[in-house]
Coordinates of C-alpha atoms and ligand atoms in Angstrom, one line a residue:
Chain A
X1 CA 28.5 63.5 -63.1
X2 CA 29.4 59.9 -64.1
X3 CA 33.0 59.6 -65.3
X4 CA 34.8 56.5 -66.7
X5 CA 38.6 56.6 -66.7
X6 CA 40.2 54.2 -69.1
X7 CA 37.9 51.3 -68.4
X8 CA 38.4 47.7 -69.5
X9 CA 36.0 44.9 -69.0
X10 CA 36.5 41.3 -69.5
X11 CA 33.7 38.7 -68.9
X12 CA 34.7 35.7 -66.7
X13 CA 34.8 33.5 -69.8
X14 CA 37.6 35.7 -71.2
X15 CA 35.6 37.8 -73.7
X16 CA 37.1 41.4 -73.8
X17 CA 33.9 43.4 -74.2
X18 CA 35.2 46.9 -73.5
X19 CA 38.8 48.3 -73.8
X20 CA 40.1 51.6 -72.7
X21 CA 36.8 53.5 -72.6
X22 CA 36.9 57.0 -71.2
X23 CA 33.6 59.0 -71.2
X24 CA 31.5 61.3 -69.0
X25 CA 27.8 61.9 -68.5
X26 CA 27.2 65.4 -67.2
X27 CA 24.0 66.7 -65.7
X28 CA 21.5 67.8 -68.3
X29 CA 23.5 66.3 -71.1
X30 CA 22.4 63.5 -73.5
X31 CA 25.0 61.1 -74.7
X32 CA 24.2 58.6 -77.4
X33 CA 26.1 55.4 -78.0
X34 CA 25.8 53.7 -81.4
X35 CA 27.3 50.5 -82.5
X36 CA 26.8 47.1 -84.1
X37 CA 25.5 44.0 -82.3
X38 CA 28.0 42.7 -79.9
X39 CA 30.2 45.8 -80.0
X40 CA 30.0 46.2 -76.2
X41 CA 27.3 48.8 -75.8
X42 CA 25.3 47.0 -73.1
X43 CA 28.5 46.2 -71.2
X44 CA 29.5 49.9 -71.3
X45 CA 26.1 50.8 -70.0
X46 CA 26.3 48.3 -67.1
X47 CA 29.8 49.7 -66.3
X48 CA 28.7 53.3 -66.2
X49 CA 25.7 52.4 -64.0
X50 CA 27.9 50.5 -61.6
X51 CA 26.1 47.1 -62.2
X52 CA 29.4 45.7 -63.5
X53 CA 32.7 46.8 -61.9
X54 CA 35.6 47.4 -64.3
X55 CA 38.4 44.9 -64.7
X56 CA 40.8 47.8 -64.8
X57 CA 40.3 51.6 -64.8
X58 CA 37.5 53.1 -62.7
X59 CA 34.0 54.6 -62.9
X60 CA 32.9 57.3 -60.5
X61 CA 29.4 58.5 -59.8
X62 CA 29.5 62.0 -58.4
X63 CA 33.1 61.3 -57.3
X64 CA 32.6 57.9 -55.7
X65 CA 34.1 54.8 -57.2
X66 CA 31.4 52.4 -58.1
X67 CA 33.3 49.6 -56.5
X68 CA 32.5 51.2 -53.2
X69 CA 28.8 51.7 -53.8
X70 CA 26.1 49.1 -53.2
X71 CA 23.5 48.6 -55.9
X72 CA 20.8 50.1 -53.6
X73 CA 22.8 53.3 -53.3
X74 CA 23.5 53.4 -57.0
X75 CA 19.8 52.9 -57.7
X76 CA 18.9 56.2 -55.9
X77 CA 21.0 58.2 -58.3
X78 CA 21.0 56.1 -61.5
X79 CA 18.0 54.8 -63.4
X80 CA 18.9 51.9 -65.6
X81 CA 16.7 50.5 -68.4
X82 CA 17.6 46.9 -69.3
X83 CA 17.8 46.0 -73.0
X84 CA 15.2 43.3 -72.2
X85 CA 12.6 45.1 -70.0
X86 CA 11.0 41.8 -69.0
X87 CA 14.0 41.1 -66.8
X88 CA 13.4 44.2 -64.6
X89 CA 9.7 43.5 -63.9
X90 CA 9.0 41.3 -60.9
X91 CA 5.6 42.2 -59.3
X92 CA 2.1 41.0 -60.1
X93 CA 0.5 44.2 -61.4
X94 CA 1.5 47.3 -63.4
X95 CA 0.5 49.6 -60.5
X96 CA 2.5 47.6 -57.9
X97 CA 5.5 47.6 -60.3
X98 CA 5.5 51.4 -60.6
X99 CA 5.2 52.1 -56.9
X100 CA 7.6 49.4 -55.8
X101 CA 10.6 51.7 -55.3
X102 CA 8.6 54.0 -53.1
X103 CA 7.0 51.2 -51.1
X104 CA 10.5 49.9 -50.3
X105 CA 11.5 53.3 -48.9
X106 CA 8.4 53.4 -46.7
X107 CA 7.1 56.7 -47.9
X108 CA 3.7 57.9 -46.8
X109 CA 0.8 56.3 -48.7
X110 CA -0.9 59.4 -50.1
X111 CA 2.4 60.7 -51.5
X112 CA 3.1 57.3 -53.1
X113 CA -0.4 57.3 -54.6
X114 CA 0.1 60.8 -56.0
X115 CA 3.4 60.0 -57.6
X116 CA 2.3 56.7 -58.9
X117 CA -0.8 58.2 -60.6
X118 CA 1.5 60.8 -62.2
X119 CA 3.8 58.2 -63.5
X120 CA 1.0 56.0 -64.8
X121 CA -0.4 59.0 -66.6
X122 CA 2.9 60.2 -68.1
X123 CA 3.6 56.7 -69.5
X124 CA 0.0 56.1 -70.7
X125 CA -0.4 53.1 -68.4
X126 CA -3.6 54.2 -66.6
X127 CA -5.8 51.7 -68.4
X128 CA -3.3 48.9 -67.8
X129 CA -2.9 49.4 -64.0
X130 CA -4.3 46.1 -63.0
X131 CA -2.6 44.1 -65.8
X132 CA 0.0 41.4 -65.2
X133 CA 3.3 42.9 -66.3
X134 CA 4.3 39.8 -68.3
X135 CA 1.2 39.9 -70.4
X136 CA 2.1 43.4 -71.8
X137 CA 3.4 43.9 -75.2
X138 CA 7.1 44.7 -75.6
X139 CA 6.5 48.4 -76.0
X140 CA 4.2 48.5 -72.9
X141 CA 6.8 46.6 -70.9
X142 CA 9.3 49.2 -72.0
X143 CA 7.1 52.1 -70.8
X144 CA 6.4 50.3 -67.5
X145 CA 10.0 49.6 -66.9
X146 CA 10.8 53.3 -67.5
X147 CA 8.0 54.5 -65.2
X148 CA 9.2 52.1 -62.5
X149 CA 12.7 53.5 -62.7
X150 CA 11.9 57.2 -63.2
X151 CA 9.6 57.3 -60.2
X152 CA 12.7 57.3 -58.1
X153 CA 13.7 60.6 -59.7
X154 CA 17.3 59.6 -60.5
X155 CA 20.0 62.1 -61.4
X156 CA 21.1 60.0 -64.3
X157 CA 19.4 57.7 -66.7
X158 CA 21.1 55.0 -68.7
X159 CA 18.8 53.5 -71.3
X160 CA 19.7 50.4 -73.2
X161 CA 17.8 50.5 -76.5
X162 CA 14.8 52.5 -75.2
X163 CA 13.0 52.7 -78.6
X164 CA 12.9 49.0 -79.4
X165 CA 9.3 47.9 -79.6
X166 CA 7.8 51.4 -79.6
X167 CA 5.6 52.5 -82.4
X168 CA 6.0 55.9 -84.1
X169 CA 3.7 57.7 -81.8
X170 CA 5.1 56.2 -78.6
X171 CA 8.6 57.0 -79.9
X172 CA 7.8 60.7 -80.3
X173 CA 6.2 60.7 -76.9
X174 CA 9.3 59.2 -75.4
X175 CA 11.4 61.8 -77.3
X176 CA 9.4 64.6 -75.7
X177 CA 9.7 63.0 -72.2
X178 CA 13.4 62.6 -72.5
X179 CA 13.9 66.2 -73.6
X180 CA 11.8 67.4 -70.7
X181 CA 13.7 65.1 -68.3
X182 CA 17.0 66.4 -69.7
X183 CA 15.8 70.0 -69.1
X184 CA 15.4 69.2 -65.4
X185 CA 19.1 68.5 -65.3
X186 CA 19.1 64.7 -65.6
X187 CA 22.2 63.4 -67.4
X188 CA 21.4 60.6 -69.9
X189 CA 23.1 58.0 -71.9
X190 CA 21.0 56.5 -74.7
X191 CA 22.2 53.3 -76.3
X192 CA 20.5 52.8 -79.6
X193 CA 20.5 51.2 -83.0
X194 CA 18.2 53.9 -84.1
X195 CA 20.7 56.5 -85.5
X196 CA 18.0 59.0 -86.3
X197 CA 16.5 58.9 -82.8
X198 CA 20.0 59.0 -81.2
X199 CA 21.3 61.9 -83.3
X200 CA 18.0 63.7 -82.9
X201 CA 18.5 64.0 -79.1
X202 CA 22.1 63.7 -78.3
X203 CA 24.5 66.5 -77.5
X204 CA 27.3 64.0 -78.0
X205 CA 27.2 60.9 -80.2
X206 CA 29.8 58.2 -79.7
X207 CA 30.3 54.9 -81.4
X208 CA 31.3 51.6 -80.1
X209 CA 33.3 49.3 -82.3
X210 CA 34.5 45.9 -81.0
X211 CA 34.9 47.2 -77.5
X212 CA 36.5 50.5 -78.4
X213 CA 34.6 53.7 -77.9
X214 CA 35.2 56.7 -80.1
X215 CA 33.6 60.0 -81.0
X216 CA 31.3 59.6 -84.1
Chain B
X1 CA 24.8 7.3 -63.6
X2 CA 24.3 10.9 -62.8
X3 CA 20.6 10.2 -62.2
X4 CA 21.4 7.2 -60.0
X5 CA 23.8 9.1 -57.8
X6 CA 21.6 12.1 -57.4
X7 CA 18.5 10.1 -56.5
X8 CA 20.5 8.1 -54.0
X9 CA 21.7 11.5 -52.6
X10 CA 18.1 12.5 -52.1
X11 CA 17.0 9.2 -50.7
X12 CA 19.6 8.8 -48.0
X13 CA 20.7 11.3 -45.4
X14 CA 23.4 9.7 -43.3
X15 CA 26.5 11.9 -43.8
X16 CA 28.7 8.8 -44.4
X17 CA 26.7 7.6 -47.3
X18 CA 26.6 11.1 -48.7
X19 CA 30.3 11.5 -48.4
X20 CA 30.9 8.4 -50.4
X21 CA 28.5 9.5 -53.0
X22 CA 30.1 12.9 -53.2
X23 CA 33.5 11.3 -53.7
X24 CA 32.2 9.1 -56.5
X25 CA 30.6 12.0 -58.3
X26 CA 33.8 14.1 -58.0
X27 CA 35.8 11.3 -59.4
X28 CA 33.5 10.9 -62.4
X29 CA 33.5 14.6 -63.0
X30 CA 37.3 14.6 -63.1
X31 CA 37.2 11.6 -65.5
X32 CA 35.0 13.5 -67.9
X33 CA 36.8 16.8 -67.5
X34 CA 33.8 18.7 -66.2
X35 CA 34.3 22.2 -64.8
X36 CA 34.1 21.2 -61.2
X37 CA 36.4 23.9 -59.8
X38 CA 34.2 26.6 -61.3
X39 CA 31.1 24.9 -59.8
X40 CA 32.7 24.7 -56.4
X41 CA 33.8 28.3 -56.3
X42 CA 30.3 29.3 -57.1
X43 CA 29.1 27.2 -54.2
X44 CA 31.5 28.9 -51.8
X45 CA 29.2 31.9 -51.7
X46 CA 26.4 29.7 -50.5
X47 CA 28.4 28.4 -47.5
X48 CA 27.0 31.0 -45.2
X49 CA 23.5 29.8 -46.0
X50 CA 24.5 26.3 -45.1
X51 CA 26.0 27.4 -41.9
X52 CA 22.8 29.1 -41.1
X53 CA 20.9 25.9 -41.9
X54 CA 23.1 24.0 -39.5
X55 CA 22.2 26.5 -36.7
X56 CA 18.5 26.4 -37.6
X57 CA 18.4 22.6 -37.6
X58 CA 20.1 22.6 -34.2
X59 CA 17.7 25.1 -32.7
X60 CA 14.6 23.3 -33.9
X61 CA 15.5 19.6 -33.6
X62 CA 16.2 17.9 -30.4
X63 CA 18.8 15.2 -29.9
X64 CA 22.6 15.1 -30.1
X65 CA 24.9 16.8 -27.8
X66 CA 24.8 20.6 -27.4
X67 CA 28.0 22.2 -28.6
X68 CA 27.0 25.8 -28.2
X69 CA 24.4 27.0 -25.7
X70 CA 23.1 30.4 -24.8
X71 CA 20.6 30.8 -22.0
X72 CA 19.4 27.2 -22.1
X73 CA 18.7 27.4 -25.9
X74 CA 20.9 25.1 -27.9
X75 CA 22.5 27.0 -30.7
X76 CA 24.6 24.3 -32.2
X77 CA 24.2 20.6 -31.6
X78 CA 25.8 17.5 -33.1
X79 CA 22.5 16.5 -34.8
X80 CA 22.2 20.0 -36.3
X81 CA 25.8 19.9 -37.5
X82 CA 25.2 16.5 -39.0
X83 CA 22.1 17.7 -40.8
X84 CA 23.8 20.9 -42.0
X85 CA 26.6 18.8 -43.4
X86 CA 24.2 16.5 -45.1
X87 CA 22.5 19.4 -46.9
X88 CA 25.9 20.7 -48.1
X89 CA 26.9 17.3 -49.4
X90 CA 23.6 16.8 -51.1
X91 CA 23.7 20.0 -52.9
X92 CA 27.4 19.4 -53.7
X93 CA 26.4 16.2 -55.4
X94 CA 23.6 17.8 -57.4
X95 CA 25.8 20.6 -58.5
X96 CA 28.7 18.4 -59.6
X97 CA 26.3 16.0 -61.3
X98 CA 24.9 18.9 -63.3
X99 CA 28.3 19.9 -64.3
X100 CA 29.0 16.4 -65.6
X101 CA 25.8 16.6 -67.7
X102 CA 26.8 19.8 -69.2
X103 CA 30.1 18.4 -70.6
X104 CA 28.2 16.4 -73.2
X105 CA 26.8 18.5 -75.9
X106 CA 23.0 18.5 -75.9
X107 CA 22.9 16.8 -79.4
X108 CA 24.8 13.8 -78.0
X109 CA 22.4 13.6 -75.1
X110 CA 19.4 13.5 -77.4
X111 CA 21.1 10.9 -79.5
X112 CA 22.1 8.7 -76.6
X113 CA 18.6 8.8 -75.1
X114 CA 17.0 8.0 -78.5
X115 CA 19.2 5.0 -78.9
X116 CA 17.9 3.8 -75.6
X117 CA 14.5 3.7 -77.3
X118 CA 13.3 6.7 -75.4
X119 CA 10.9 8.7 -77.6
X120 CA 12.7 11.6 -79.2
X121 CA 10.2 14.1 -78.0
X122 CA 11.3 13.3 -74.5
X123 CA 15.0 13.3 -75.1
X124 CA 14.6 16.6 -76.9
X125 CA 13.0 18.1 -73.8
X126 CA 15.9 17.0 -71.7
X127 CA 18.4 18.5 -74.0
X128 CA 16.5 21.8 -74.2
X129 CA 16.4 22.0 -70.4
X130 CA 20.1 21.5 -70.2
X131 CA 20.7 24.0 -72.9
X132 CA 18.6 26.8 -71.3
X133 CA 19.9 26.5 -67.7
X134 CA 22.8 29.1 -68.2
X135 CA 20.4 31.5 -69.8
X136 CA 18.0 31.2 -66.9
X137 CA 20.8 32.0 -64.5
X138 CA 21.7 35.1 -66.5
X139 CA 18.1 36.3 -66.4
X140 CA 17.7 35.7 -62.7
X141 CA 20.9 37.7 -62.1
X142 CA 19.6 40.6 -64.1
X143 CA 16.4 40.6 -62.2
X144 CA 18.2 40.5 -58.9
X145 CA 20.2 43.5 -60.0
X146 CA 17.0 45.3 -61.0
X147 CA 15.5 44.6 -57.6
X148 CA 18.5 46.1 -55.8
X149 CA 18.6 49.1 -58.0
X150 CA 15.1 49.9 -57.0
X151 CA 16.2 50.2 -53.5
X152 CA 16.1 46.7 -52.1
X153 CA 19.0 46.4 -49.7
X154 CA 19.5 42.7 -49.6
X155 CA 22.6 42.9 -47.4
X156 CA 20.7 44.6 -44.6
X157 CA 17.6 42.5 -44.6
X158 CA 16.7 39.8 -42.2
X159 CA 16.5 36.3 -43.6
X160 CA 12.7 36.1 -43.9
X161 CA 12.4 39.3 -45.8
X162 CA 15.4 38.4 -47.9
X163 CA 13.8 35.1 -48.9
X164 CA 10.5 36.9 -49.9
X165 CA 12.6 39.1 -52.1
X166 CA 14.3 36.2 -53.7
X167 CA 10.9 34.7 -54.3
X168 CA 10.1 37.6 -56.6
X169 CA 12.7 36.3 -59.0
X170 CA 10.5 33.4 -59.7
X171 CA 7.7 35.3 -61.4
X172 CA 9.8 36.8 -64.3
X173 CA 11.7 33.5 -64.5
X174 CA 8.6 31.4 -65.0
X175 CA 7.0 33.9 -67.3
X176 CA 10.2 33.9 -69.4
X177 CA 10.4 30.2 -69.5
X178 CA 6.7 29.8 -70.5
X179 CA 6.9 32.4 -73.3
X180 CA 10.2 30.9 -74.6
X181 CA 8.7 27.4 -74.5
X182 CA 5.7 28.6 -76.5
X183 CA 7.8 30.2 -79.2
X184 CA 10.1 27.2 -79.4
X185 CA 7.3 24.7 -79.8
X186 CA 5.9 26.8 -82.7
X187 CA 9.3 27.1 -84.3
X188 CA 10.2 23.4 -84.0
X189 CA 6.9 22.2 -85.4
X190 CA 7.2 24.6 -88.3
X191 CA 10.5 23.0 -89.0
X192 CA 8.8 19.6 -89.2
X193 CA 9.5 18.3 -85.7
X194 CA 7.1 15.4 -84.9
X195 CA 5.9 15.1 -88.5
X196 CA 7.1 11.5 -88.4
X197 CA 7.2 9.1 -85.6
X198 CA 10.8 8.1 -86.1
X199 CA 13.7 10.3 -86.9
X200 CA 16.6 9.2 -89.0
X201 CA 19.9 10.3 -87.6
X202 CA 23.2 10.9 -89.2
X203 CA 25.0 10.5 -85.9
X204 CA 25.5 7.3 -84.1
X205 CA 27.0 7.0 -80.6
X206 CA 29.0 4.0 -79.4
X207 CA 29.6 2.9 -75.9
X208 CA 33.4 3.1 -75.2
X209 CA 35.4 1.1 -72.7
X210 CA 35.2 4.1 -70.4
X211 CA 31.4 4.2 -70.5
X212 CA 31.1 0.5 -69.8
X213 CA 33.4 0.7 -66.8
X214 CA 31.4 3.6 -65.6
X215 CA 28.0 1.9 -65.9
X216 CA 29.4 -1.1 -64.2
X217 CA 30.9 0.9 -61.4
X218 CA 27.6 2.8 -60.9
X219 CA 25.5 -0.3 -60.8
X220 CA 28.0 -1.8 -58.3
X221 CA 27.9 1.2 -56.0
X222 CA 24.2 1.6 -56.2
X223 CA 23.8 -2.1 -55.1
X224 CA 26.5 -1.6 -52.4
X225 CA 24.8 1.4 -50.9
X226 CA 21.4 -0.2 -50.9
X227 CA 22.8 -3.4 -49.2
X228 CA 24.7 -1.3 -46.7
X229 CA 21.8 0.8 -45.6
X230 CA 18.8 -1.6 -45.8
Ligands
LIG301 N1 27.6 37.5 -69.7 C1 28.5 37.4 -70.7 N2 29.5 36.5 -70.7 C2 30.4 36.5 -71.6 N3 30.4 37.3 -72.7 C3 29.5 38.2 -72.8 C4 28.4 38.3 -71.8 N4 27.6 39.3 -72.2 C5 28.1 39.8 -73.4 N5 29.2 39.1 -73.7 C6 30.0 39.4 -74.9 O1 30.6 40.7 -74.9 C7 30.5 41.4 -76.1 C8 29.7 42.6 -76.0 O2 28.4 42.3 -75.6 P1 27.3 43.5 -75.4 O3 26.1 42.8 -74.9 O4 27.9 44.5 -74.5 O5 27.1 44.0 -76.9 P2 26.0 45.0 -77.4 O6 26.8 46.1 -78.2 O7 25.1 45.5 -76.3 O8 25.2 44.1 -78.5 P3 23.6 44.3 -78.9 O9 23.6 45.4 -79.9 O10 23.3 43.0 -79.5 O11 22.8 44.6 -77.7 C9 29.9 40.3 -77.1 O12 31.0 39.7 -77.8 C10 29.2 39.4 -76.2 O13 29.2 38.1 -76.8
LIG302 MG1 23.1 45.3 -76.0

């Protein structure tokens, strides 16, 4: 479970992006966050995934304060999809990108192969395996970033605008995938402008308004 | 001025010269109210790297007196220390110079350069570069976070491996810059950039007393440094 207790966040330049947010992501539950541009959704997502540490209040991932967790340890439990997926791709081919997290852990080659194939297949990336990640379209980058994060089998997923750049078919494929993933007990937070998509999946919908989080 | 000092900084490596240059840069920065303190605190984190450079320089270059020795291998020597210090000072100068540049708004820099008869295409490029530096930093920071979230434990890695991980940041950074440059060139041309050879400008910049003093002082110190060392 990821729990935020009365969290504030102020950027170094003095911008108050989040004030007094309390929220939880439970296993198997899908939480959607709606809100206008600049209302603090991305900041909240980074706080809950431990990328940013709160200015005051605290965030716990399965009972451990994120201030005491390294990013590497967080990454084993939380998968985070950046709003701009281009920023989380850094290898020279689609295949390498997907298997990177397993390569780093030094897992046996045949197991890596197997898992990578499965991920490439799930995200319709088989034909693109040799492509350079930065030449992909936005929707393809999005799928690649998701595959690269989900290969680690995280307990939680925090997705910042996962439907941006996806066409209708890919969006419904993502829908099905998210529902399936949720059924395996993964807790999710979906940040989205797409009210229909968010409401269609979420058990709980919350709204962010100028840094304040409330139930919609 | 900024350019003069930073080029001198690269050209000379005696600590004394560098120290003087650093002092000049700091003074100028203070004069123009640049965010030096912020820049310096950011540098503090790099101090460890510089210390390491000092040690590496000591191990691999002969000369100077040994200060710390283990089993006949010199770990820290005066030459190494000197070189380490030079590197720190040099980077200090470049960082502070950059923070001076960023006090002027990019529009003024374009205008200033154009009034020096530099083609506006060129001055525009300089301004764009300055404008996008903070954005690049932000992107690189996100990529670094993404790397670590995928299980790269930078804090436990040896220097060589760590550097090869940092090298990975370059790919997304360069790809981002290229695509942004492409989009921007399309967008400025569509707004009529370069349709005519000269641009009229509503703004006009004047040299103030402060600027004249500065140019004079810079010229003087450049000449002084050159005489002193050559
Ligand atoms: N690195 C930063 N430094 C300073 N202020 C920032 C930074 N990042 C975001 N902000 C500010 O914090 C506020 C919230 O930003 P955030 O990115 O969380 O909004 P958002 O809801 O995700 O917006 P969008 O819908 O556009 O993605 C905004 O006012 C923004 O300008
Ligand atoms: Mg956002």
